[in-house]
Amino acid sequence: MTEQPMRILVFSHRAEVRESIISAVGRRPATDLGRVDYVEVAGVGDVLAEMDEGNVDLAILDGEAQPTGGIGLCRQLKHEIADCPPIVVAVRRKDDRWLATWSQAEAVLVHPLDPLTAAETVADVLRSRRVPSVHG
């Protein structure tokens, strides 16, 4: 039986930002996690629809997205979705980390994204979310 790839939602109004996030994290952020599939969305309505469906294992939100940024959106999702998947917020300035913490994000990435750090951060968040399998 093959395990389903985990689904990572990537939100930004700019395609190049979504692409830089996906490139930095990669298709396999860690060998113990397997492959991941990405769902790219450019609008808040699409984020809400995908998150409401419950098929997202992790969301990466662009803190600089327009007109609604990922920081405020993260806080909204954390308050509105009962079992909200983990969220990583990508910000442009290190000084904005406190805002991402306020938003209740599980982790923060800072542009320019370092592929090693981005993949490791996402892998750590995904690992903390996984339910251990029990054999017996």
A tleap script that builds the chain and sets N, CA, C and O, in Angstrom:
source leaprc.protein.ff14SB
mol = sequence {
  NMET THR GLU GLN PRO MET ARG ILE LEU VAL
  PHE SER HIE ARG ALA GLU VAL ARG GLU SER
  ILE ILE SER ALA VAL GLY ARG ARG PRO ALA
  THR ASP LEU GLY ARG VAL ASP TYR VAL GLU
  VAL ALA GLY VAL GLY ASP VAL LEU ALA GLU
  MET ASP GLU GLY ASN VAL ASP LEU ALA ILE
  LEU ASP GLY GLU ALA GLN PRO THR GLY GLY
  ILE GLY LEU CYS ARG GLN LEU LYS HIE GLU
  ILE ALA ASP CYS PRO PRO ILE VAL VAL ALA
  VAL ARG ARG LYS ASP ASP ARG TRP LEU ALA
  THR TRP SER GLN ALA GLU ALA VAL LEU VAL
  HIE PRO LEU ASP PRO LEU THR ALA ALA GLU
  THR VAL ALA ASP VAL LEU ARG SER ARG ARG
  VAL PRO SER VAL HIE CGLY
}
set mol.1.N position { 0.846 -1.178 0.000 }
set mol.1.CA position { 0.000 0.000 0.000 }
set mol.1.C position { 0.894 1.245 0.000 }
set mol.1.O position { 1.759 1.403 0.862 }
set mol.2.N position { 0.672 2.108 -0.968 }
set mol.2.CA position { 1.457 3.335 -1.036 }
set mol.2.C position { 0.775 4.430 -0.224 }
set mol.2.O position { -0.443 4.605 -0.262 }
set mol.3.N position { 1.602 5.151 0.503 }
set mol.3.CA position { 1.082 6.232 1.317 }
set mol.3.C position { 0.790 7.437 0.436 }
set mol.3.O position { 1.583 7.780 -0.441 }
set mol.4.N position { -0.359 8.083 0.675 }
set mol.4.CA position { -0.719 9.288 -0.066 }
set mol.4.C position { 0.289 10.388 0.244 }
set mol.4.O position { 0.692 10.560 1.394 }
set mol.5.N position { 0.697 11.135 -0.788 }
set mol.5.CA position { 1.579 12.276 -0.511 }
set mol.5.C position { 0.849 13.311 0.347 }
set mol.5.O position { -0.363 13.487 0.225 }
set mol.6.N position { 1.591 13.983 1.201 }
set mol.6.CA position { 0.995 15.049 1.992 }
set mol.6.C position { 0.733 16.244 1.080 }
set mol.6.O position { 1.468 16.479 0.122 }
set mol.7.N position { -0.326 16.996 1.391 }
set mol.7.CA position { -0.717 18.156 0.577 }
set mol.7.C position { -0.333 19.436 1.306 }
set mol.7.O position { -0.718 19.666 2.452 }
set mol.8.N position { 0.436 20.259 0.606 }
set mol.8.CA position { 0.842 21.551 1.146 }
set mol.8.C position { 0.202 22.640 0.293 }
set mol.8.O position { 0.408 22.704 -0.919 }
set mol.9.N position { -0.576 23.493 0.951 }
set mol.9.CA position { -1.179 24.633 0.274 }
set mol.9.C position { -0.186 25.787 0.315 }
set mol.9.O position { 0.373 26.089 1.369 }
set mol.10.N position { 0.037 26.433 -0.829 }
set mol.10.CA position { 0.934 27.585 -0.899 }
set mol.10.C position { 0.120 28.773 -1.412 }
set mol.10.O position { -0.402 28.750 -2.526 }
set mol.11.N position { 0.023 29.807 -0.579 }
set mol.11.CA position { -0.780 30.982 -0.916 }
set mol.11.C position { 0.078 32.223 -1.093 }
set mol.11.O position { 0.865 32.584 -0.218 }
set mol.12.N position { -0.086 32.869 -2.240 }
set mol.12.CA position { 0.450 34.201 -2.510 }
set mol.12.C position { -0.269 34.727 -3.737 }
set mol.12.O position { -0.639 33.955 -4.622 }
set mol.13.N position { -0.467 36.024 -3.798 }
set mol.13.CA position { -1.083 36.604 -4.990 }
set mol.13.C position { -0.084 36.663 -6.143 }
set mol.13.O position { -0.460 36.930 -7.284 }
set mol.14.N position { 1.187 36.415 -5.842 }
set mol.14.CA position { 2.243 36.467 -6.863 }
set mol.14.C position { 2.775 35.063 -7.160 }
set mol.14.O position { 3.261 34.365 -6.270 }
set mol.15.N position { 2.671 34.671 -8.427 }
set mol.15.CA position { 3.118 33.336 -8.856 }
set mol.15.C position { 4.591 33.104 -8.547 }
set mol.15.O position { 4.979 31.996 -8.179 }
set mol.16.N position { 5.418 34.143 -8.695 }
set mol.16.CA position { 6.857 33.962 -8.460 }
set mol.16.C position { 7.164 33.684 -6.984 }
set mol.16.O position { 8.138 32.998 -6.675 }
set mol.17.N position { 6.348 34.207 -6.080 }
set mol.17.CA position { 6.540 33.922 -4.651 }
set mol.17.C position { 6.153 32.477 -4.368 }
set mol.17.O position { 6.862 31.771 -3.652 }
set mol.18.N position { 5.024 32.033 -4.931 }
set mol.18.CA position { 4.621 30.632 -4.751 }
set mol.18.C position { 5.704 29.703 -5.293 }
set mol.18.O position { 6.048 28.704 -4.661 }
set mol.19.N position { 6.233 30.036 -6.454 }
set mol.19.CA position { 7.281 29.219 -7.065 }
set mol.19.C position { 8.544 29.189 -6.208 }
set mol.19.O position { 9.172 28.139 -6.075 }
set mol.20.N position { 8.924 30.329 -5.623 }
set mol.20.CA position { 10.143 30.354 -4.797 }
set mol.20.C position { 9.952 29.517 -3.528 }
set mol.20.O position { 10.894 28.878 -3.060 }
set mol.21.N position { 8.749 29.519 -2.975 }
set mol.21.CA position { 8.472 28.713 -1.780 }
set mol.21.C position { 8.556 27.228 -2.128 }
set mol.21.O position { 9.206 26.452 -1.428 }
set mol.22.N position { 7.895 26.848 -3.211 }
set mol.22.CA position { 7.894 25.441 -3.631 }
set mol.22.C position { 9.301 24.967 -3.972 }
set mol.22.O position { 9.689 23.855 -3.613 }
set mol.23.N position { 10.061 25.803 -4.661 }
set mol.23.CA position { 11.445 25.444 -5.012 }
set mol.23.C position { 12.305 25.282 -3.766 }
set mol.23.O position { 13.131 24.372 -3.692 }
set mol.24.N position { 12.113 26.163 -2.787 }
set mol.24.CA position { 12.934 26.101 -1.569 }
set mol.24.C position { 12.605 24.867 -0.730 }
set mol.24.O position { 13.508 24.207 -0.216 }
set mol.25.N position { 11.332 24.561 -0.593 }
set mol.25.CA position { 10.932 23.415 0.244 }
set mol.25.C position { 11.191 22.110 -0.487 }
set mol.25.O position { 11.640 21.140 0.123 }
set mol.26.N position { 10.917 22.071 -1.775 }
set mol.26.CA position { 11.163 20.881 -2.584 }
set mol.26.C position { 10.024 19.881 -2.528 }
set mol.26.O position { 9.101 20.005 -1.724 }
set mol.27.N position { 10.108 18.898 -3.389 }
set mol.27.CA position { 9.058 17.862 -3.474 }
set mol.27.C position { 9.171 16.818 -2.370 }
set mol.27.O position { 8.241 16.048 -2.129 }
set mol.28.N position { 10.316 16.803 -1.709 }
set mol.28.CA position { 10.520 15.861 -0.606 }
set mol.28.C position { 11.355 16.562 0.467 }
set mol.28.O position { 12.583 16.470 0.460 }
set mol.29.N position { 10.683 17.267 1.397 }
set mol.29.CA position { 11.415 18.066 2.383 }
set mol.29.C position { 12.316 17.252 3.305 }
set mol.29.O position { 13.298 17.774 3.833 }
set mol.30.N position { 11.986 15.973 3.502 }
set mol.30.CA position { 12.825 15.091 4.319 }
set mol.30.C position { 12.579 13.655 3.874 }
set mol.30.O position { 11.469 13.302 3.478 }
set mol.31.N position { 13.614 12.836 3.942 }
set mol.31.CA position { 13.492 11.456 3.454 }
set mol.31.C position { 12.472 10.638 4.228 }
set mol.31.O position { 11.856 9.734 3.664 }
set mol.32.N position { 12.280 10.936 5.507 }
set mol.32.CA position { 11.333 10.154 6.300 }
set mol.32.C position { 9.871 10.560 6.081 }
set mol.32.O position { 8.965 9.908 6.599 }
set mol.33.N position { 9.642 11.619 5.324 }
set mol.33.CA position { 8.276 12.096 5.116 }
set mol.33.C position { 7.688 11.695 3.768 }
set mol.33.O position { 6.469 11.717 3.600 }
set mol.34.N position { 8.511 11.339 2.832 }
set mol.34.CA position { 7.992 11.033 1.505 }
set mol.34.C position { 7.737 12.299 0.703 }
set mol.34.O position { 8.091 13.409 1.099 }
set mol.35.N position { 7.102 12.077 -0.452 }
set mol.35.CA position { 6.821 13.181 -1.369 }
set mol.35.C position { 5.669 14.043 -0.874 }
set mol.35.O position { 4.808 13.577 -0.128 }
set mol.36.N position { 5.660 15.301 -1.295 }
set mol.36.CA position { 4.533 16.184 -1.006 }
set mol.36.C position { 3.969 16.709 -2.323 }
set mol.36.O position { 4.693 16.884 -3.303 }
set mol.37.N position { 2.672 16.953 -2.322 }
set mol.37.CA position { 2.006 17.600 -3.450 }
set mol.37.C position { 1.659 19.014 -3.029 }
set mol.37.O position { 1.325 19.264 -1.870 }
set mol.38.N position { 1.739 19.940 -3.977 }
set mol.38.CA position { 1.432 21.334 -3.685 }
set mol.38.C position { 0.119 21.741 -4.331 }
set mol.38.O position { -0.198 21.335 -5.449 }
set mol.39.N position { -0.633 22.547 -3.608 }
set mol.39.CA position { -1.836 23.186 -4.124 }
set mol.39.C position { -1.526 24.674 -4.087 }
set mol.39.O position { -1.393 25.257 -3.010 }
set mol.40.N position { -1.410 25.293 -5.264 }
set mol.40.CA position { -1.112 26.720 -5.329 }
set mol.40.C position { -2.402 27.512 -5.430 }
set mol.40.O position { -3.262 27.211 -6.259 }
set mol.41.N position { -2.537 28.530 -4.581 }
set mol.41.CA position { -3.704 29.395 -4.637 }
set mol.41.C position { -3.280 30.858 -4.565 }
set mol.41.O position { -2.310 31.211 -3.894 }
set mol.42.N position { -4.041 31.708 -5.282 }
set mol.42.CA position { -3.703 33.123 -5.347 }
set mol.42.C position { -4.692 34.000 -4.590 }
set mol.42.O position { -4.411 35.171 -4.337 }
set mol.43.N position { -5.850 33.442 -4.223 }
set mol.43.CA position { -6.862 34.253 -3.561 }
set mol.43.C position { -7.272 33.689 -2.216 }
set mol.43.O position { -7.153 32.489 -1.968 }
set mol.44.N position { -7.756 34.567 -1.349 }
set mol.44.CA position { -8.184 34.182 -0.007 }
set mol.44.C position { -9.347 33.204 -0.072 }
set mol.44.O position { -9.404 32.260 0.717 }
set mol.45.N position { -10.275 33.415 -1.000 }
set mol.45.CA position { -11.414 32.509 -1.150 }
set mol.45.C position { -10.965 31.086 -1.423 }
set mol.45.O position { -11.546 30.133 -0.905 }
set mol.46.N position { -9.925 30.944 -2.243 }
set mol.46.CA position { -9.388 29.617 -2.550 }
set mol.46.C position { -8.728 28.989 -1.324 }
set mol.46.O position { -8.839 27.783 -1.107 }
set mol.47.N position { -8.043 29.804 -0.524 }
set mol.47.CA position { -7.429 29.298 0.712 }
set mol.47.C position { -8.521 28.762 1.631 }
set mol.47.O position { -8.418 27.650 2.148 }
set mol.48.N position { -9.569 29.564 1.831 }
set mol.48.CA position { -10.659 29.168 2.726 }
set mol.48.C position { -11.338 27.893 2.234 }
set mol.48.O position { -11.649 27.009 3.032 }
set mol.49.N position { -11.569 27.794 0.926 }
set mol.49.CA position { -12.214 26.602 0.366 }
set mol.49.C position { -11.359 25.360 0.588 }
set mol.49.O position { -11.864 24.328 1.031 }
set mol.50.N position { -10.065 25.454 0.284 }
set mol.50.CA position { -9.158 24.307 0.444 }
set mol.50.C position { -9.049 23.891 1.916 }
set mol.50.O position { -9.072 22.702 2.235 }
set mol.51.N position { -8.932 24.871 2.797 }
set mol.51.CA position { -8.788 24.563 4.224 }
set mol.51.C position { -10.083 23.968 4.775 }
set mol.51.O position { -10.046 23.058 5.602 }
set mol.52.N position { -11.219 24.478 4.320 }
set mol.52.CA position { -12.512 23.943 4.772 }
set mol.52.C position { -12.725 22.502 4.330 }
set mol.52.O position { -13.379 21.727 5.027 }
set mol.53.N position { -12.169 22.138 3.166 }
set mol.53.CA position { -12.311 20.764 2.674 }
set mol.53.C position { -11.595 19.765 3.581 }
set mol.53.O position { -11.974 18.596 3.648 }
set mol.54.N position { -10.560 20.233 4.276 }
set mol.54.CA position { -9.854 19.363 5.210 }
set mol.54.C position { -8.819 18.453 4.572 }
set mol.54.O position { -8.384 17.486 5.198 }
set mol.55.N position { -8.417 18.739 3.341 }
set mol.55.CA position { -7.439 17.889 2.653 }
set mol.55.C position { -6.037 18.484 2.635 }
set mol.55.O position { -5.187 18.039 1.863 }
set mol.56.N position { -5.787 19.473 3.467 }
set mol.56.CA position { -4.492 20.138 3.506 }
set mol.56.C position { -3.751 19.690 4.763 }
set mol.56.O position { -4.294 19.754 5.866 }
set mol.57.N position { -2.507 19.234 4.591 }
set mol.57.CA position { -1.699 18.809 5.739 }
set mol.57.C position { -0.919 19.967 6.345 }
set mol.57.O position { -0.576 19.946 7.527 }
set mol.58.N position { -0.640 20.979 5.523 }
set mol.58.CA position { 0.119 22.144 5.978 }
set mol.58.C position { -0.144 23.271 4.993 }
set mol.58.O position { -0.309 23.033 3.797 }
set mol.59.N position { -0.182 24.498 5.497 }
set mol.59.CA position { -0.326 25.664 4.615 }
set mol.59.C position { 0.876 26.574 4.799 }
set mol.59.O position { 1.343 26.790 5.917 }
set mol.60.N position { 1.368 27.102 3.690 }
set mol.60.CA position { 2.427 28.109 3.733 }
set mol.60.C position { 1.816 29.374 3.141 }
set mol.60.O position { 1.436 29.402 1.970 }
set mol.61.N position { 1.726 30.420 3.961 }
set mol.61.CA position { 1.067 31.652 3.558 }
set mol.61.C position { 2.080 32.779 3.419 }
set mol.61.O position { 2.944 32.963 4.277 }
set mol.62.N position { 1.964 33.528 2.332 }
set mol.62.CA position { 2.813 34.680 2.085 }
set mol.62.C position { 2.336 35.834 2.967 }
set mol.62.O position { 1.226 36.338 2.795 }
set mol.63.N position { 3.168 36.239 3.893 }
set mol.63.CA position { 2.828 37.330 4.796 }
set mol.63.C position { 2.639 38.654 4.085 }
set mol.63.O position { 2.017 39.566 4.629 }
set mol.64.N position { 3.169 38.773 2.870 }
set mol.64.CA position { 3.098 40.032 2.120 }
set mol.64.C position { 2.017 40.011 1.050 }
set mol.64.O position { 1.927 40.950 0.259 }
set mol.65.N position { 1.199 38.975 1.002 }
set mol.65.CA position { 0.175 38.861 -0.040 }
set mol.65.C position { -0.772 40.055 0.010 }
set mol.65.O position { -1.020 40.630 1.070 }
set mol.66.N position { -1.294 40.413 -1.158 }
set mol.66.CA position { -2.226 41.538 -1.277 }
set mol.66.C position { -3.532 41.057 -1.866 }
set mol.66.O position { -3.479 40.150 -2.696 }
set mol.67.N position { -4.669 41.557 -1.532 }
set mol.67.CA position { -4.887 42.598 -0.535 }
set mol.67.C position { -4.917 42.060 0.901 }
set mol.67.O position { -4.840 42.840 1.851 }
set mol.68.N position { -5.027 40.752 1.068 }
set mol.68.CA position { -5.037 40.159 2.405 }
set mol.68.C position { -3.749 39.383 2.616 }
set mol.68.O position { -3.447 38.459 1.860 }
set mol.69.N position { -2.997 39.747 3.630 }
set mol.69.CA position { -1.725 39.089 3.898 }
set mol.69.C position { -1.889 37.789 4.663 }
set mol.69.O position { -2.903 37.553 5.319 }
set mol.70.N position { -0.876 36.961 4.563 }
set mol.70.CA position { -0.893 35.658 5.209 }
set mol.70.C position { -0.890 35.698 6.725 }
set mol.70.O position { -1.316 34.739 7.369 }
set mol.71.N position { -0.415 36.799 7.309 }
set mol.71.CA position { -0.358 36.893 8.766 }
set mol.71.C position { -1.769 36.993 9.350 }
set mol.71.O position { -2.128 36.236 10.251 }
set mol.72.N position { -2.556 37.921 8.838 }
set mol.72.CA position { -3.933 38.068 9.297 }
set mol.72.C position { -4.775 36.861 8.933 }
set mol.72.O position { -5.632 36.430 9.705 }
set mol.73.N position { -4.522 36.316 7.743 }
set mol.73.CA position { -5.252 35.135 7.289 }
set mol.73.C position { -4.964 33.935 8.194 }
set mol.73.O position { -5.868 33.161 8.510 }
set mol.74.N position { -3.719 33.785 8.605 }
set mol.74.CA position { -3.341 32.701 9.513 }
set mol.74.C position { -4.128 32.806 10.816 }
set mol.74.O position { -4.693 31.819 11.287 }
set mol.75.N position { -4.164 33.982 11.384 }
set mol.75.CA position { -4.891 34.178 12.643 }
set mol.75.C position { -6.377 33.860 12.459 }
set mol.75.O position { -6.995 33.237 13.322 }
set mol.76.N position { -6.943 34.289 11.333 }
set mol.76.CA position { -8.352 34.007 11.045 }
set mol.76.C position { -8.595 32.504 10.966 }
set mol.76.O position { -9.545 31.994 11.560 }
set mol.77.N position { -7.738 31.792 10.232 }
set mol.77.CA position { -7.899 30.343 10.085 }
set mol.77.C position { -7.782 29.629 11.425 }
set mol.77.O position { -8.550 28.710 11.710 }
set mol.78.N position { -6.832 30.045 12.242 }
set mol.78.CA position { -6.628 29.416 13.549 }
set mol.78.C position { -7.852 29.596 14.452 }
set mol.78.O position { -8.131 28.746 15.297 }
set mol.79.N position { -8.577 30.696 14.272 }
set mol.79.CA position { -9.762 30.964 15.090 }
set mol.79.C position { -11.028 30.342 14.518 }
set mol.79.O position { -11.979 30.089 15.257 }
set mol.80.N position { -11.053 30.092 13.203 }
set mol.80.CA position { -12.288 29.635 12.566 }
set mol.80.C position { -12.341 28.137 12.284 }
set mol.80.O position { -13.431 27.576 12.172 }
set mol.81.N position { -11.198 27.483 12.169 }
set mol.81.CA position { -11.185 26.054 11.841 }
set mol.81.C position { -10.834 25.272 13.094 }
set mol.81.O position { -9.776 25.469 13.691 }
set mol.82.N position { -11.737 24.383 13.482 }
set mol.82.CA position { -11.578 23.645 14.738 }
set mol.82.C position { -10.253 22.893 14.817 }
set mol.82.O position { -9.513 23.056 15.787 }
set mol.83.N position { -9.945 22.086 13.831 }
set mol.83.CA position { -8.691 21.319 13.831 }
set mol.83.C position { -7.825 21.844 12.691 }
set mol.83.O position { -7.526 21.131 11.733 }
set mol.84.N position { -7.435 23.098 12.819 }
set mol.84.CA position { -6.694 23.773 11.745 }
set mol.84.C position { -5.340 23.105 11.508 }
set mol.84.O position { -4.589 22.853 12.450 }
set mol.85.N position { -5.039 22.821 10.233 }
set mol.85.CA position { -3.713 22.268 9.928 }
set mol.85.C position { -2.624 23.271 10.316 }
set mol.85.O position { -2.901 24.462 10.450 }
set mol.86.N position { -1.411 22.804 10.493 }
set mol.86.CA position { -0.322 23.723 10.816 }
set mol.86.C position { -0.099 24.718 9.676 }
set mol.86.O position { -0.312 24.413 8.502 }
set mol.87.N position { 0.334 25.909 10.062 }
set mol.87.CA position { 0.566 26.986 9.090 }
set mol.87.C position { 1.963 27.548 9.289 }
set mol.87.O position { 2.404 27.785 10.414 }
set mol.88.N position { 2.644 27.754 8.177 }
set mol.88.CA position { 3.944 28.422 8.150 }
set mol.88.C position { 3.726 29.737 7.416 }
set mol.88.O position { 3.104 29.757 6.355 }
set mol.89.N position { 4.229 30.831 7.968 }
set mol.89.CA position { 4.098 32.136 7.328 }
set mol.89.C position { 5.470 32.558 6.805 }
set mol.89.O position { 6.475 32.478 7.512 }
set mol.90.N position { 5.486 33.007 5.553 }
set mol.90.CA position { 6.725 33.503 4.942 }
set mol.90.C position { 6.692 35.029 4.968 }
set mol.90.O position { 5.760 35.642 4.447 }
set mol.91.N position { 7.709 35.640 5.577 }
set mol.91.CA position { 7.786 37.097 5.696 }
set mol.91.C position { 9.031 37.622 4.985 }
set mol.91.O position { 9.964 36.869 4.706 }
set mol.92.N position { 9.032 38.903 4.702 }
set mol.92.CA position { 10.165 39.533 4.008 }
set mol.92.C position { 11.240 40.028 4.963 }
set mol.92.O position { 12.419 40.057 4.610 }
set mol.93.N position { 10.845 40.415 6.161 }
set mol.93.CA position { 11.808 40.990 7.097 }
set mol.93.C position { 11.875 40.155 8.372 }
set mol.93.O position { 10.845 39.721 8.889 }
set mol.94.N position { 13.066 39.934 8.870 }
set mol.94.CA position { 13.222 39.196 10.130 }
set mol.94.C position { 12.448 39.870 11.254 }
set mol.94.O position { 11.953 39.197 12.158 }
set mol.95.N position { 12.341 41.191 11.204 }
set mol.95.CA position { 11.620 41.939 12.231 }
set mol.95.C position { 10.136 41.597 12.271 }
set mol.95.O position { 9.468 41.893 13.262 }
set mol.96.N position { 9.607 40.983 11.221 }
set mol.96.CA position { 8.185 40.630 11.177 }
set mol.96.C position { 7.887 39.273 11.811 }
set mol.96.O position { 6.736 38.837 11.826 }
set mol.97.N position { 8.905 38.612 12.328 }
set mol.97.CA position { 8.686 37.310 12.974 }
set mol.97.C position { 7.665 37.411 14.108 }
set mol.97.O position { 6.852 36.504 14.287 }
set mol.98.N position { 7.696 38.493 14.868 }
set mol.98.CA position { 6.769 38.641 15.997 }
set mol.98.C position { 5.323 38.656 15.506 }
set mol.98.O position { 4.434 38.143 16.185 }
set mol.99.N position { 5.079 39.244 14.325 }
set mol.99.CA position { 3.726 39.252 13.770 }
set mol.99.C position { 3.271 37.838 13.426 }
set mol.99.O position { 2.113 37.478 13.639 }
set mol.100.N position { 4.181 37.052 12.901 }
set mol.100.CA position { 3.841 35.667 12.569 }
set mol.100.C position { 3.538 34.882 13.845 }
set mol.100.O position { 2.662 34.017 13.853 }
set mol.101.N position { 4.263 35.184 14.917 }
set mol.101.CA position { 3.988 34.544 16.201 }
set mol.101.C position { 2.601 34.956 16.696 }
set mol.101.O position { 1.840 34.124 17.189 }
set mol.102.N position { 2.280 36.233 16.564 }
set mol.102.CA position { 0.950 36.738 16.943 }
set mol.102.C position { -0.143 36.023 16.150 }
set mol.102.O position { -1.234 35.787 16.668 }
set mol.103.N position { 0.147 35.683 14.911 }
set mol.103.CA position { -0.847 35.046 14.043 }
set mol.103.C position { -1.098 33.592 14.418 }
set mol.103.O position { -2.007 32.961 13.878 }
set mol.104.N position { -0.302 33.056 15.338 }
set mol.104.CA position { -0.390 31.674 15.815 }
set mol.104.C position { 0.163 30.664 14.805 }
set mol.104.O position { -0.202 29.488 14.838 }
set mol.105.N position { 1.031 31.118 13.921 }
set mol.105.CA position { 1.680 30.219 12.967 }
set mol.105.C position { 2.619 29.282 13.717 }
set mol.105.O position { 3.222 29.657 14.722 }
set mol.106.N position { 2.730 28.056 13.208 }
set mol.106.CA position { 3.628 27.079 13.829 }
set mol.106.C position { 5.094 27.390 13.549 }
set mol.106.O position { 5.974 27.019 14.325 }
set mol.107.N position { 5.351 28.080 12.425 }
set mol.107.CA position { 6.736 28.402 12.065 }
set mol.107.C position { 6.751 29.604 11.123 }
set mol.107.O position { 5.728 29.999 10.565 }
set mol.108.N position { 7.946 30.169 10.967 }
set mol.108.CA position { 8.133 31.344 10.117 }
set mol.108.C position { 9.324 31.096 9.198 }
set mol.108.O position { 10.357 30.576 9.619 }
set mol.109.N position { 9.156 31.480 7.931 }
set mol.109.CA position { 10.266 31.483 6.981 }
set mol.109.C position { 10.530 32.938 6.606 }
set mol.109.O position { 9.598 33.737 6.516 }
set mol.110.N position { 11.800 33.282 6.387 }
set mol.110.CA position { 12.154 34.656 6.029 }
set mol.110.C position { 12.788 34.652 4.645 }
set mol.110.O position { 13.725 33.901 4.375 }
set mol.111.N position { 12.248 35.525 3.757 }
set mol.111.CA position { 12.822 35.692 2.416 }
set mol.111.C position { 14.131 36.446 2.529 }
set mol.111.O position { 14.241 37.291 3.418 }
set mol.112.N position { 15.135 36.203 1.693 }
set mol.112.CA position { 15.161 35.140 0.691 }
set mol.112.C position { 15.241 33.772 1.371 }
set mol.112.O position { 15.965 33.590 2.350 }
set mol.113.N position { 14.491 32.825 0.835 }
set mol.113.CA position { 14.399 31.508 1.449 }
set mol.113.C position { 15.645 30.682 1.202 }
set mol.113.O position { 16.107 30.547 0.068 }
set mol.114.N position { 16.177 30.137 2.272 }
set mol.114.CA position { 17.293 29.204 2.185 }
set mol.114.C position { 16.681 27.809 2.045 }
set mol.114.O position { 15.928 27.387 2.923 }
set mol.115.N position { 16.986 27.080 0.958 }
set mol.115.CA position { 16.366 25.774 0.740 }
set mol.115.C position { 16.553 24.792 1.895 }
set mol.115.O position { 15.625 24.054 2.227 }
set mol.116.N position { 17.716 24.770 2.504 }
set mol.116.CA position { 17.957 23.853 3.612 }
set mol.116.C position { 17.068 24.190 4.810 }
set mol.116.O position { 16.426 23.310 5.383 }
set mol.117.N position { 17.038 25.459 5.178 }
set mol.117.CA position { 16.222 25.911 6.308 }
set mol.117.C position { 14.742 25.740 6.019 }
set mol.117.O position { 13.990 25.297 6.887 }
set mol.118.N position { 14.310 26.088 4.804 }
set mol.118.CA position { 12.890 25.987 4.440 }
set mol.118.C position { 12.422 24.538 4.505 }
set mol.118.O position { 11.383 24.245 5.097 }
set mol.119.N position { 13.184 23.634 3.899 }
set mol.119.CA position { 12.803 22.221 3.895 }
set mol.119.C position { 12.801 21.660 5.314 }
set mol.119.O position { 11.887 20.923 5.684 }
set mol.120.N position { 13.801 21.994 6.103 }
set mol.120.CA position { 13.904 21.505 7.476 }
set mol.120.C position { 12.743 22.036 8.339 }
set mol.120.O position { 12.169 21.294 9.137 }
set mol.121.N position { 12.412 23.296 8.176 }
set mol.121.CA position { 11.320 23.901 8.942 }
set mol.121.C position { 9.998 23.225 8.608 }
set mol.121.O position { 9.246 22.853 9.509 }
set mol.122.N position { 9.711 23.064 7.322 }
set mol.122.CA position { 8.467 22.425 6.893 }
set mol.122.C position { 8.427 20.970 7.359 }
set mol.122.O position { 7.387 20.496 7.816 }
set mol.123.N position { 9.542 20.263 7.247 }
set mol.123.CA position { 9.599 18.866 7.690 }
set mol.123.C position { 9.321 18.762 9.188 }
set mol.123.O position { 8.581 17.878 9.619 }
set mol.124.N position { 9.905 19.654 9.981 }
set mol.124.CA position { 9.673 19.635 11.432 }
set mol.124.C position { 8.202 19.852 11.763 }
set mol.124.O position { 7.650 19.174 12.629 }
set mol.125.N position { 7.570 20.796 11.075 }
set mol.125.CA position { 6.154 21.075 11.329 }
set mol.125.C position { 5.302 19.881 10.898 }
set mol.125.O position { 4.369 19.504 11.607 }
set mol.126.N position { 5.607 19.287 9.752 }
set mol.126.CA position { 4.849 18.115 9.299 }
set mol.126.C position { 5.017 16.940 10.257 }
set mol.126.O position { 4.054 16.228 10.543 }
set mol.127.N position { 6.220 16.738 10.747 }
set mol.127.CA position { 6.461 15.643 11.692 }
set mol.127.C position { 5.656 15.829 12.973 }
set mol.127.O position { 5.120 14.863 13.517 }
set mol.128.N position { 5.571 17.046 13.447 }
set mol.128.CA position { 4.844 17.297 14.697 }
set mol.128.C position { 3.346 17.074 14.517 }
set mol.128.O position { 2.629 16.877 15.497 }
set mol.129.N position { 2.878 17.102 13.301 }
set mol.129.CA position { 1.456 16.925 12.998 }
set mol.129.C position { 1.083 15.460 12.768 }
set mol.129.O position { -0.067 15.066 12.965 }
set mol.130.N position { 2.065 14.660 12.349 }
set mol.130.CA position { 1.772 13.270 11.993 }
set mol.130.C position { 1.290 12.445 13.162 }
set mol.130.O position { 1.770 12.589 14.287 }
set mol.131.N position { 0.335 11.582 12.884 }
set mol.131.CA position { -0.151 10.645 13.891 }
set mol.131.C position { 0.650 9.362 13.739 }
set mol.131.O position { 0.708 8.806 12.642 }
set mol.132.N position { 1.266 8.881 14.806 }
set mol.132.CA position { 2.058 7.638 14.661 }
set mol.132.C position { 1.165 6.461 14.298 }
set mol.132.O position { 0.040 6.340 14.781 }
set mol.133.N position { 1.690 5.599 13.438 }
set mol.133.CA position { 0.913 4.407 13.075 }
set mol.133.C position { 1.167 3.323 14.108 }
set mol.133.O position { 2.287 3.163 14.594 }
set mol.134.N position { 0.134 2.589 14.433 }
set mol.134.CA position { 0.230 1.541 15.437 }
set mol.134.C position { 0.011 0.202 14.745 }
set mol.134.O position { -0.995 0.002 14.064 }
set mol.135.N position { 0.956 -0.708 14.924 }
set mol.135.CA position { 0.843 -2.048 14.318 }
set mol.135.C position { 0.529 -3.037 15.436 }
set mol.135.O position { 1.144 -2.998 16.502 }
set mol.136.N position { -0.423 -3.917 15.186 }
set mol.136.CA position { -0.690 -4.863 16.243 }
set mol.136.C position { -1.796 -5.811 15.944 }
set mol.136.O position { -2.117 -6.666 16.770 }
savepdb mol mol.pdb
quit
